[in-house]
mmCIF file of C-alpha atoms in Angstrom:
data_model
loop_
_atom_site.group_PDB
_atom_site.id
_atom_site.type_symbol
_atom_site.label_atom_id
_atom_site.label_comp_id
_atom_site.label_asym_id
_atom_site.label_seq_id
_atom_site.Cartn_x
_atom_site.Cartn_y
_atom_site.Cartn_z
ATOM 1 C CA UNK A 1 -11.121 44.788 32.828
ATOM 2 C CA UNK A 2 -13.389 43.019 30.388
ATOM 3 C CA UNK A 3 -17.142 43.608 30.775
ATOM 4 C CA UNK A 4 -19.005 40.400 31.530
ATOM 5 C CA UNK A 5 -21.273 40.842 28.533
ATOM 6 C CA UNK A 6 -18.281 40.581 26.175
ATOM 7 C CA UNK A 7 -16.590 37.294 25.372
ATOM 8 C CA UNK A 8 -13.135 36.935 23.850
ATOM 9 C CA UNK A 9 -13.348 35.160 20.523
ATOM 10 C CA UNK A 10 -10.703 32.717 19.260
ATOM 11 C CA UNK A 11 -7.812 34.672 17.809
ATOM 12 C CA UNK A 12 -8.937 37.934 19.422
ATOM 13 C CA UNK A 13 -6.007 39.969 20.739
ATOM 14 C CA UNK A 14 -5.924 40.793 24.414
ATOM 15 C CA UNK A 15 -5.514 44.456 25.209
ATOM 16 C CA UNK A 16 -2.382 45.404 27.118
ATOM 17 C CA UNK A 17 -4.520 46.967 29.818
ATOM 18 C CA UNK A 18 -6.240 43.621 30.399
ATOM 19 C CA UNK A 19 -2.894 41.883 30.880
ATOM 20 C CA UNK A 20 -1.805 44.637 33.261
ATOM 21 C CA UNK A 21 -5.032 44.205 35.224
ATOM 22 C CA UNK A 22 -4.395 40.457 35.517
ATOM 23 C CA UNK A 23 -0.829 41.017 36.739
ATOM 24 C CA UNK A 24 -2.123 43.583 39.219
ATOM 25 C CA UNK A 25 -4.729 41.155 40.543
ATOM 26 C CA UNK A 26 -2.110 38.388 40.651
ATOM 27 C CA UNK A 27 0.291 40.499 42.726
ATOM 28 C CA UNK A 28 -2.506 41.543 45.067
ATOM 29 C CA UNK A 29 -3.561 37.946 45.594
ATOM 30 C CA UNK A 30 0.030 36.930 46.288
ATOM 31 C CA UNK A 31 0.078 39.476 49.103
ATOM 32 C CA UNK A 32 -3.112 37.976 50.526
ATOM 33 C CA UNK A 33 -1.845 34.369 50.553
ATOM 34 C CA UNK A 34 1.769 35.165 51.528
ATOM 35 C CA UNK A 35 2.744 32.199 53.716
ATOM 36 C CA UNK A 36 5.567 33.437 55.893
ATOM 37 C CA UNK A 37 5.845 37.149 56.530
ATOM 38 C CA UNK A 38 6.650 37.954 60.127
ATOM 39 C CA UNK A 39 6.197 41.702 59.980
ATOM 40 C CA UNK A 40 3.079 43.527 61.055
ATOM 41 C CA UNK A 41 2.239 45.916 58.292
ATOM 42 C CA UNK A 42 -0.810 48.116 58.640
ATOM 43 C CA UNK A 43 -2.851 49.954 56.104
ATOM 44 C CA UNK A 44 -5.491 52.473 57.006
ATOM 45 C CA UNK A 45 -8.718 52.715 55.060
ATOM 46 C CA UNK A 46 -11.249 55.305 56.157
ATOM 47 C CA UNK A 47 -11.471 55.028 59.956
ATOM 48 C CA UNK A 48 -10.327 51.427 60.102
ATOM 49 C CA UNK A 49 -6.724 50.219 60.390
ATOM 50 C CA UNK A 50 -6.196 46.636 59.209
ATOM 51 C CA UNK A 51 -3.233 44.684 60.564
ATOM 52 C CA UNK A 52 -1.933 42.332 57.908
ATOM 53 C CA UNK A 53 1.072 40.131 57.258
ATOM 54 C CA UNK A 54 0.467 37.658 60.090
ATOM 55 C CA UNK A 55 2.150 34.263 59.591
ATOM 56 C CA UNK A 56 -0.025 31.847 57.629
ATOM 57 C CA UNK A 57 -0.055 28.081 57.715
ATOM 58 C CA UNK A 58 0.435 25.703 54.809
ATOM 59 C CA UNK A 59 -3.234 26.051 53.884
ATOM 60 C CA UNK A 60 -2.577 29.717 53.038
ATOM 61 C CA UNK A 61 -5.368 30.687 55.417
ATOM 62 C CA UNK A 62 -5.098 34.382 56.228
ATOM 63 C CA UNK A 63 -5.783 35.845 59.621
ATOM 64 C CA UNK A 64 -7.851 37.325 61.030
ATOM 65 C CA UNK A 65 -11.164 36.003 59.746
ATOM 66 C CA UNK A 66 -14.606 37.391 60.224
ATOM 67 C CA UNK A 67 -17.195 35.223 61.912
ATOM 68 C CA UNK A 68 -19.356 33.411 59.309
ATOM 69 C CA UNK A 69 -22.229 35.563 58.146
ATOM 70 C CA UNK A 70 -20.981 38.740 59.817
ATOM 71 C CA UNK A 71 -19.451 41.997 58.669
ATOM 72 C CA UNK A 72 -16.754 43.396 60.958
ATOM 73 C CA UNK A 73 -18.103 46.462 62.758
ATOM 74 C CA UNK A 74 -21.166 46.000 60.508
ATOM 75 C CA UNK A 75 -22.593 49.306 59.356
ATOM 76 C CA UNK A 76 -20.240 51.281 61.627
ATOM 77 C CA UNK A 77 -17.344 50.485 59.282
ATOM 78 C CA UNK A 78 -16.455 53.386 57.017
ATOM 79 C CA UNK A 79 -16.702 52.056 53.484
ATOM 80 C CA UNK A 80 -13.650 53.124 51.415
ATOM 81 C CA UNK A 81 -15.695 53.898 48.331
ATOM 82 C CA UNK A 82 -16.363 57.078 46.376
ATOM 83 C CA UNK A 83 -19.168 57.807 43.906
ATOM 84 C CA UNK A 84 -18.179 56.790 40.382
ATOM 85 C CA UNK A 85 -20.313 59.268 38.471
ATOM 86 C CA UNK A 86 -22.557 58.591 35.518
ATOM 87 C CA UNK A 87 -20.125 57.466 32.833
ATOM 88 C CA UNK A 88 -20.203 54.188 30.923
ATOM 89 C CA UNK A 89 -18.947 50.923 32.449
ATOM 90 C CA UNK A 90 -20.084 51.858 35.930
ATOM 91 C CA UNK A 91 -20.110 48.215 36.943
ATOM 92 C CA UNK A 92 -16.420 47.891 36.053
ATOM 93 C CA UNK A 93 -15.541 50.873 38.220
ATOM 94 C CA UNK A 94 -17.587 49.527 41.118
ATOM 95 C CA UNK A 95 -16.001 46.097 40.727
ATOM 96 C CA UNK A 96 -12.512 47.581 40.731
ATOM 97 C CA UNK A 97 -13.036 49.492 43.991
ATOM 98 C CA UNK A 98 -14.540 46.504 45.784
ATOM 99 C CA UNK A 99 -11.767 44.243 44.469
ATOM 100 C CA UNK A 100 -9.096 46.627 45.747
ATOM 101 C CA UNK A 101 -10.795 46.752 49.156
ATOM 102 C CA UNK A 102 -10.815 42.943 49.341
ATOM 103 C CA UNK A 103 -7.179 42.610 48.314
ATOM 104 C CA UNK A 104 -6.199 45.222 50.901
ATOM 105 C CA UNK A 105 -8.102 43.281 53.581
ATOM 106 C CA UNK A 106 -10.669 45.952 54.297
ATOM 107 C CA UNK A 107 -13.103 43.046 53.970
ATOM 108 C CA UNK A 108 -11.772 39.722 55.236
ATOM 109 C CA UNK A 109 -12.362 36.144 54.035
ATOM 110 C CA UNK A 110 -15.733 34.955 55.292
ATOM 111 C CA UNK A 111 -16.993 38.501 55.799
ATOM 112 C CA UNK A 112 -20.238 39.717 54.270
ATOM 113 C CA UNK A 113 -19.951 42.716 52.004
ATOM 114 C CA UNK A 114 -22.286 45.679 52.482
ATOM 115 C CA UNK A 115 -25.774 45.092 51.130
ATOM 116 C CA UNK A 116 -26.676 46.025 47.564
ATOM 117 C CA UNK A 117 -28.540 49.072 48.863
ATOM 118 C CA UNK A 118 -25.537 50.207 50.926
ATOM 119 C CA UNK A 119 -23.256 49.761 47.932
ATOM 120 C CA UNK A 120 -25.655 51.686 45.693
ATOM 121 C CA UNK A 121 -25.603 54.592 48.136
ATOM 122 C CA UNK A 122 -21.814 54.454 48.595
ATOM 123 C CA UNK A 123 -21.086 54.451 44.868
ATOM 124 C CA UNK A 124 -24.016 56.565 43.727
ATOM 125 C CA UNK A 125 -25.068 54.034 41.093
ATOM 126 C CA UNK A 126 -28.056 51.837 40.348
ATOM 127 C CA UNK A 127 -28.618 48.366 41.761
ATOM 128 C CA UNK A 128 -28.064 46.944 38.267
ATOM 129 C CA UNK A 129 -24.477 48.257 38.213
ATOM 130 C CA UNK A 130 -23.808 46.865 41.695
ATOM 131 C CA UNK A 131 -25.200 43.440 40.815
ATOM 132 C CA UNK A 132 -23.107 43.281 37.653
ATOM 133 C CA UNK A 133 -20.012 44.244 39.667
ATOM 134 C CA UNK A 134 -20.707 41.483 42.193
ATOM 135 C CA UNK A 135 -21.102 38.986 39.350
ATOM 136 C CA UNK A 136 -17.679 40.043 38.038
ATOM 137 C CA UNK A 137 -16.160 39.527 41.476
ATOM 138 C CA UNK A 138 -17.815 36.136 41.715
ATOM 139 C CA UNK A 139 -16.370 35.146 38.327
ATOM 140 C CA UNK A 140 -12.926 36.125 39.620
ATOM 141 C CA UNK A 141 -13.387 33.861 42.621
ATOM 142 C CA UNK A 142 -13.226 36.766 45.058
ATOM 143 C CA UNK A 143 -16.784 36.675 46.374
ATOM 144 C CA UNK A 144 -19.525 34.110 46.799
ATOM 145 C CA UNK A 145 -23.086 35.285 46.213
ATOM 146 C CA UNK A 146 -25.546 33.510 48.517
ATOM 147 C CA UNK A 147 -29.161 33.852 47.558
ATOM 148 C CA UNK A 148 -31.132 35.702 50.213
ATOM 149 C CA UNK A 149 -28.027 36.343 52.301
ATOM 150 C CA UNK A 150 -25.628 38.561 50.355
ATOM 151 C CA UNK A 151 -22.117 38.512 48.943
ATOM 152 C CA UNK A 152 -19.274 37.048 51.024
ATOM 153 C CA UNK A 153 -15.525 37.348 50.564
ATOM 154 C CA UNK A 154 -14.024 34.028 49.479
ATOM 155 C CA UNK A 155 -11.041 32.335 51.037
ATOM 156 C CA UNK A 156 -8.161 32.850 48.613
ATOM 157 C CA UNK A 157 -5.987 29.838 47.876
ATOM 158 C CA UNK A 158 -2.980 29.144 45.717
ATOM 159 C CA UNK A 159 -5.251 27.607 43.077
ATOM 160 C CA UNK A 160 -7.445 30.709 42.967
ATOM 161 C CA UNK A 161 -4.367 32.725 42.007
ATOM 162 C CA UNK A 162 -2.560 30.259 39.788
ATOM 163 C CA UNK A 163 -5.388 28.867 37.656
ATOM 164 C CA UNK A 164 -6.614 32.167 36.146
ATOM 165 C CA UNK A 165 -3.033 33.285 35.560
ATOM 166 C CA UNK A 166 -2.149 30.014 33.826
ATOM 167 C CA UNK A 167 -5.252 30.372 31.643
ATOM 168 C CA UNK A 168 -4.207 33.892 30.682
ATOM 169 C CA UNK A 169 -0.720 32.695 29.750
ATOM 170 C CA UNK A 170 -2.160 29.879 27.639
ATOM 171 C CA UNK A 171 -4.490 32.268 25.821
ATOM 172 C CA UNK A 172 -1.944 35.068 25.415
ATOM 173 C CA UNK A 173 1.023 33.051 24.151
ATOM 174 C CA UNK A 174 -0.807 31.312 21.316
ATOM 175 C CA UNK A 175 1.065 29.005 18.906
ATOM 176 C CA UNK A 176 4.481 30.097 20.179
ATOM 177 C CA UNK A 177 3.688 29.165 23.786
ATOM 178 C CA UNK A 178 6.218 26.300 23.856
ATOM 179 C CA UNK A 179 9.088 28.635 23.046
ATOM 180 C CA UNK A 180 7.950 31.425 25.373
ATOM 181 C CA UNK A 181 7.478 28.973 28.226
ATOM 182 C CA UNK A 182 10.981 27.533 28.125
ATOM 183 C CA UNK A 183 12.540 30.984 27.674
ATOM 184 C CA UNK A 184 10.885 32.271 30.841
ATOM 185 C CA UNK A 185 11.972 29.162 32.720
ATOM 186 C CA UNK A 186 15.564 29.848 31.629
ATOM 187 C CA UNK A 187 15.393 33.192 33.419
ATOM 188 C CA UNK A 188 14.335 31.619 36.721
ATOM 189 C CA UNK A 189 15.075 27.933 37.192
ATOM 190 C CA UNK A 190 18.898 27.903 37.030
ATOM 191 C CA UNK A 191 18.976 30.177 40.082
ATOM 192 C CA UNK A 192 16.306 28.003 41.706
ATOM 193 C CA UNK A 193 18.570 24.978 41.249
ATOM 194 C CA UNK A 194 21.450 26.916 42.812
ATOM 195 C CA UNK A 195 19.321 27.806 45.855
ATOM 196 C CA UNK A 196 18.122 24.212 46.148
ATOM 197 C CA UNK A 197 21.735 23.020 46.299
ATOM 198 C CA UNK A 198 22.411 25.366 49.209
ATOM 199 C CA UNK A 199 19.238 24.669 51.174
ATOM 200 C CA UNK A 200 18.375 21.035 50.524
ATOM 201 C CA UNK A 201 17.932 18.617 53.419
ATOM 202 C CA UNK A 202 18.411 14.827 53.353
ATOM 203 C CA UNK A 203 14.627 14.502 53.062
ATOM 204 C CA UNK A 204 14.582 16.888 50.092
ATOM 205 C CA UNK A 205 17.301 14.885 48.399
ATOM 206 C CA UNK A 206 15.320 11.700 48.932
ATOM 207 C CA UNK A 207 12.244 13.279 47.317
ATOM 208 C CA UNK A 208 14.241 14.353 44.269
ATOM 209 C CA UNK A 209 15.803 10.906 43.965
ATOM 210 C CA UNK A 210 12.312 9.408 44.061
ATOM 211 C CA UNK A 211 11.073 11.593 41.204
ATOM 212 C CA UNK A 212 14.135 10.803 39.098
ATOM 213 C CA UNK A 213 13.640 7.085 39.768
ATOM 214 C CA UNK A 214 10.049 7.404 38.504
ATOM 215 C CA UNK A 215 11.277 9.119 35.329
ATOM 216 C CA UNK A 216 13.750 6.301 34.716
ATOM 217 C CA UNK A 217 11.221 3.557 35.504
ATOM 218 C CA UNK A 218 8.555 4.948 33.176
ATOM 219 C CA UNK A 219 10.905 5.820 30.292
ATOM 220 C CA UNK A 220 9.787 3.845 27.270
ATOM 221 C CA UNK A 221 6.526 2.949 28.989
ATOM 222 C CA UNK A 222 3.893 5.418 30.150
ATOM 223 C CA UNK A 223 4.782 8.885 28.827
ATOM 224 C CA UNK A 224 2.205 10.538 31.089
ATOM 225 C CA UNK A 225 3.821 9.104 34.226
ATOM 226 C CA UNK A 226 7.277 10.167 33.092
ATOM 227 C CA UNK A 227 6.006 13.673 32.329
ATOM 228 C CA UNK A 228 4.399 13.920 35.774
ATOM 229 C CA UNK A 229 7.620 12.816 37.491
ATOM 230 C CA UNK A 230 9.567 15.352 35.412
ATOM 231 C CA UNK A 231 7.295 18.202 36.503
ATOM 232 C CA UNK A 232 7.286 17.052 40.133
ATOM 233 C CA UNK A 233 11.093 17.112 40.118
ATOM 234 C CA UNK A 234 11.021 20.795 39.163
ATOM 235 C CA UNK A 235 8.249 21.528 41.681
ATOM 236 C CA UNK A 236 10.352 20.015 44.437
ATOM 237 C CA UNK A 237 13.301 22.214 43.453
ATOM 238 C CA UNK A 238 11.068 25.286 43.685
ATOM 239 C CA UNK A 239 9.946 24.253 47.171
ATOM 240 C CA UNK A 240 13.486 23.487 48.343
ATOM 241 C CA UNK A 241 14.712 26.963 47.349
ATOM 242 C CA UNK A 242 13.199 28.303 50.619
ATOM 243 C CA UNK A 243 11.722 31.376 48.997
ATOM 244 C CA UNK A 244 7.920 31.263 49.341
ATOM 245 C CA UNK A 245 7.420 33.304 46.174
ATOM 246 C CA UNK A 246 9.305 30.865 43.958
ATOM 247 C CA UNK A 247 6.663 28.074 43.928
ATOM 248 C CA UNK A 248 3.865 30.614 43.509
ATOM 249 C CA UNK A 249 5.537 32.344 40.564
ATOM 250 C CA UNK A 250 6.547 29.095 38.854
ATOM 251 C CA UNK A 251 3.317 27.171 39.386
ATOM 252 C CA UNK A 252 1.421 28.867 36.494
ATOM 253 C CA UNK A 253 4.281 27.793 34.214
ATOM 254 C CA UNK A 254 4.257 24.264 35.616
ATOM 255 C CA UNK A 255 0.527 24.034 34.815
ATOM 256 C CA UNK A 256 1.417 24.524 31.138
ATOM 257 C CA UNK A 257 4.216 21.946 31.112
ATOM 258 C CA UNK A 258 2.328 18.668 30.423
ATOM 259 C CA UNK A 259 1.533 19.533 26.798
ATOM 260 C CA UNK A 260 4.935 21.155 26.287
ATOM 261 C CA UNK A 261 6.861 18.139 27.580
ATOM 262 C CA UNK A 262 4.610 15.740 25.692
ATOM 263 C CA UNK A 263 5.389 17.522 22.428
ATOM 264 C CA UNK A 264 9.123 17.922 23.074
ATOM 265 C CA UNK A 265 9.496 14.293 24.168
ATOM 266 C CA UNK A 266 8.520 13.400 20.587
ATOM 267 C CA UNK A 267 11.885 14.747 19.428
ATOM 268 C CA UNK A 268 14.597 12.152 18.941
ATOM 269 C CA UNK A 269 16.441 11.304 22.166
ATOM 270 C CA UNK A 270 14.590 14.028 24.089
ATOM 271 C CA UNK A 271 13.493 11.727 26.964
ATOM 272 C CA UNK A 272 17.029 10.294 27.250
ATOM 273 C CA UNK A 273 18.512 13.782 27.447
ATOM 274 C CA UNK A 274 15.921 14.858 30.013
ATOM 275 C CA UNK A 275 16.904 11.992 32.321
ATOM 276 C CA UNK A 276 20.609 12.728 31.813
ATOM 277 C CA UNK A 277 20.203 16.393 32.751
ATOM 278 C CA UNK A 278 18.058 15.576 35.770
ATOM 279 C CA UNK A 279 20.793 13.224 36.976
ATOM 280 C CA UNK A 280 23.370 16.021 36.649
ATOM 281 C CA UNK A 281 21.140 18.463 38.505
ATOM 282 C CA UNK A 282 20.522 15.951 41.288
ATOM 283 C CA UNK A 283 24.228 15.121 41.590
ATOM 284 C CA UNK A 284 25.111 18.808 41.951
ATOM 285 C CA UNK A 285 22.415 19.308 44.572
ATOM 286 C CA UNK A 286 23.598 16.205 46.433
ATOM 287 C CA UNK A 287 27.107 17.711 46.546
ATOM 288 C CA UNK A 288 25.729 21.142 47.502
ATOM 289 C CA UNK A 289 27.464 22.575 44.438
ATOM 290 C CA UNK A 290 25.311 25.582 43.564
ATOM 291 C CA UNK A 291 27.319 26.583 40.488
ATOM 292 C CA UNK A 292 27.155 23.083 39.015
ATOM 293 C CA UNK A 293 23.408 22.899 39.695
ATOM 294 C CA UNK A 294 22.930 26.261 37.966
ATOM 295 C CA UNK A 295 24.924 25.158 34.925
ATOM 296 C CA UNK A 296 23.175 21.789 34.640
ATOM 297 C CA UNK A 297 19.742 23.425 34.760
ATOM 298 C CA UNK A 298 20.777 26.073 32.242
ATOM 299 C CA UNK A 299 22.000 23.444 29.765
ATOM 300 C CA UNK A 300 18.871 21.364 30.371
ATOM 301 C CA UNK A 301 16.594 24.271 29.490
ATOM 302 C CA UNK A 302 18.701 25.334 26.505
ATOM 303 C CA UNK A 303 18.277 21.821 25.131
ATOM 304 C CA UNK A 304 14.551 22.036 25.840
ATOM 305 C CA UNK A 305 14.458 25.315 23.914
ATOM 306 C CA UNK A 306 16.110 23.627 20.917
ATOM 307 C CA UNK A 307 13.497 20.869 21.068
ATOM 308 C CA UNK A 308 10.732 23.479 21.224
ATOM 309 C CA UNK A 309 12.073 25.202 18.111
ATOM 310 C CA UNK A 310 12.255 21.888 16.259
ATOM 311 C CA UNK A 311 8.703 21.047 17.270
ATOM 312 C CA UNK A 312 7.363 24.418 16.117
ATOM 313 C CA UNK A 313 9.248 24.207 12.813
ATOM 314 C CA UNK A 314 7.895 20.734 12.126
ATOM 315 C CA UNK A 315 4.360 21.775 13.027
ATOM 316 C CA UNK A 316 4.576 24.780 10.691
ATOM 317 C CA UNK A 317 5.844 22.549 7.879
ATOM 318 C CA UNK A 318 2.981 20.092 8.354
ATOM 319 C CA UNK A 319 0.480 22.947 8.326
ATOM 320 C CA UNK A 320 1.897 24.271 5.051
ATOM 321 C CA UNK A 321 1.725 20.813 3.523
ATOM 322 C CA UNK A 322 -1.884 20.434 4.644
ATOM 323 C CA UNK A 323 -2.791 23.817 3.186
ATOM 324 C CA UNK A 324 -1.089 22.878 -0.081
ATOM 325 C CA UNK A 325 -3.200 19.728 -0.391
ATOM 326 C CA UNK A 326 -6.473 21.553 0.303
#
């Protein structure tokens, strides 16, 4: 965790522990917005057992929800907190325990957290440490602080998970982000294309055909519209795969694609090749040929990787030339 009074400077390296914390938060949030689990899993915290895993609708709205402005069982609920002692970074330790309680559904969306005084007593820390912890949680999008009312657990959404994770990837990858991005996609998307070929419906096929038609219609015209259609084609494949984790895992990567595709489209014949590969992928999916869909996607992304390497090499050359003139 990074204290709120410290700001990362440009070029500053991110500690491994910070990346691990982000992945841990990401996985916890995925559990909270899981859209289709049918099992009833229970976790016991203190004296309260929370039933979780109920089916969720397309809005990713978890159930159950607390009534607005209320805390379930109010002060009778056993708070799953332990005193954190008198070491440094007390606010970080407080924030971590509250965050874990929220992600484990001890406190539900819309529910008011214990008051500052109750939290001070539970953790054995000052009000300053508690307030700083609540500010951290607010910055994460986990709680909303209402003046004169208290802190309330926020409704988690796909955007609340994806956006911070995409920002971390953008910051962590640095100048080599184009190459890293396409390499990760190579690990995932060929199998996604295979699944899409097996599971697609006539309506899915029509959607994919529509996105490809937009790519073809905007080729040579508006690059932004062609890029958007390109990304939407891949989003549709992720949705068609019928694995609810696939769109969630891929969406942070898709958020980084506009700049990547814009730069790679500058390579000679790159847009033409993109359309050609998308046609092959669509044809394989139309024929329900999973192996052909896998191979077409793999070749598509290998070509994209070559374009990324060319772009990075050219950018490095231009930077050296600029430095030589200065």
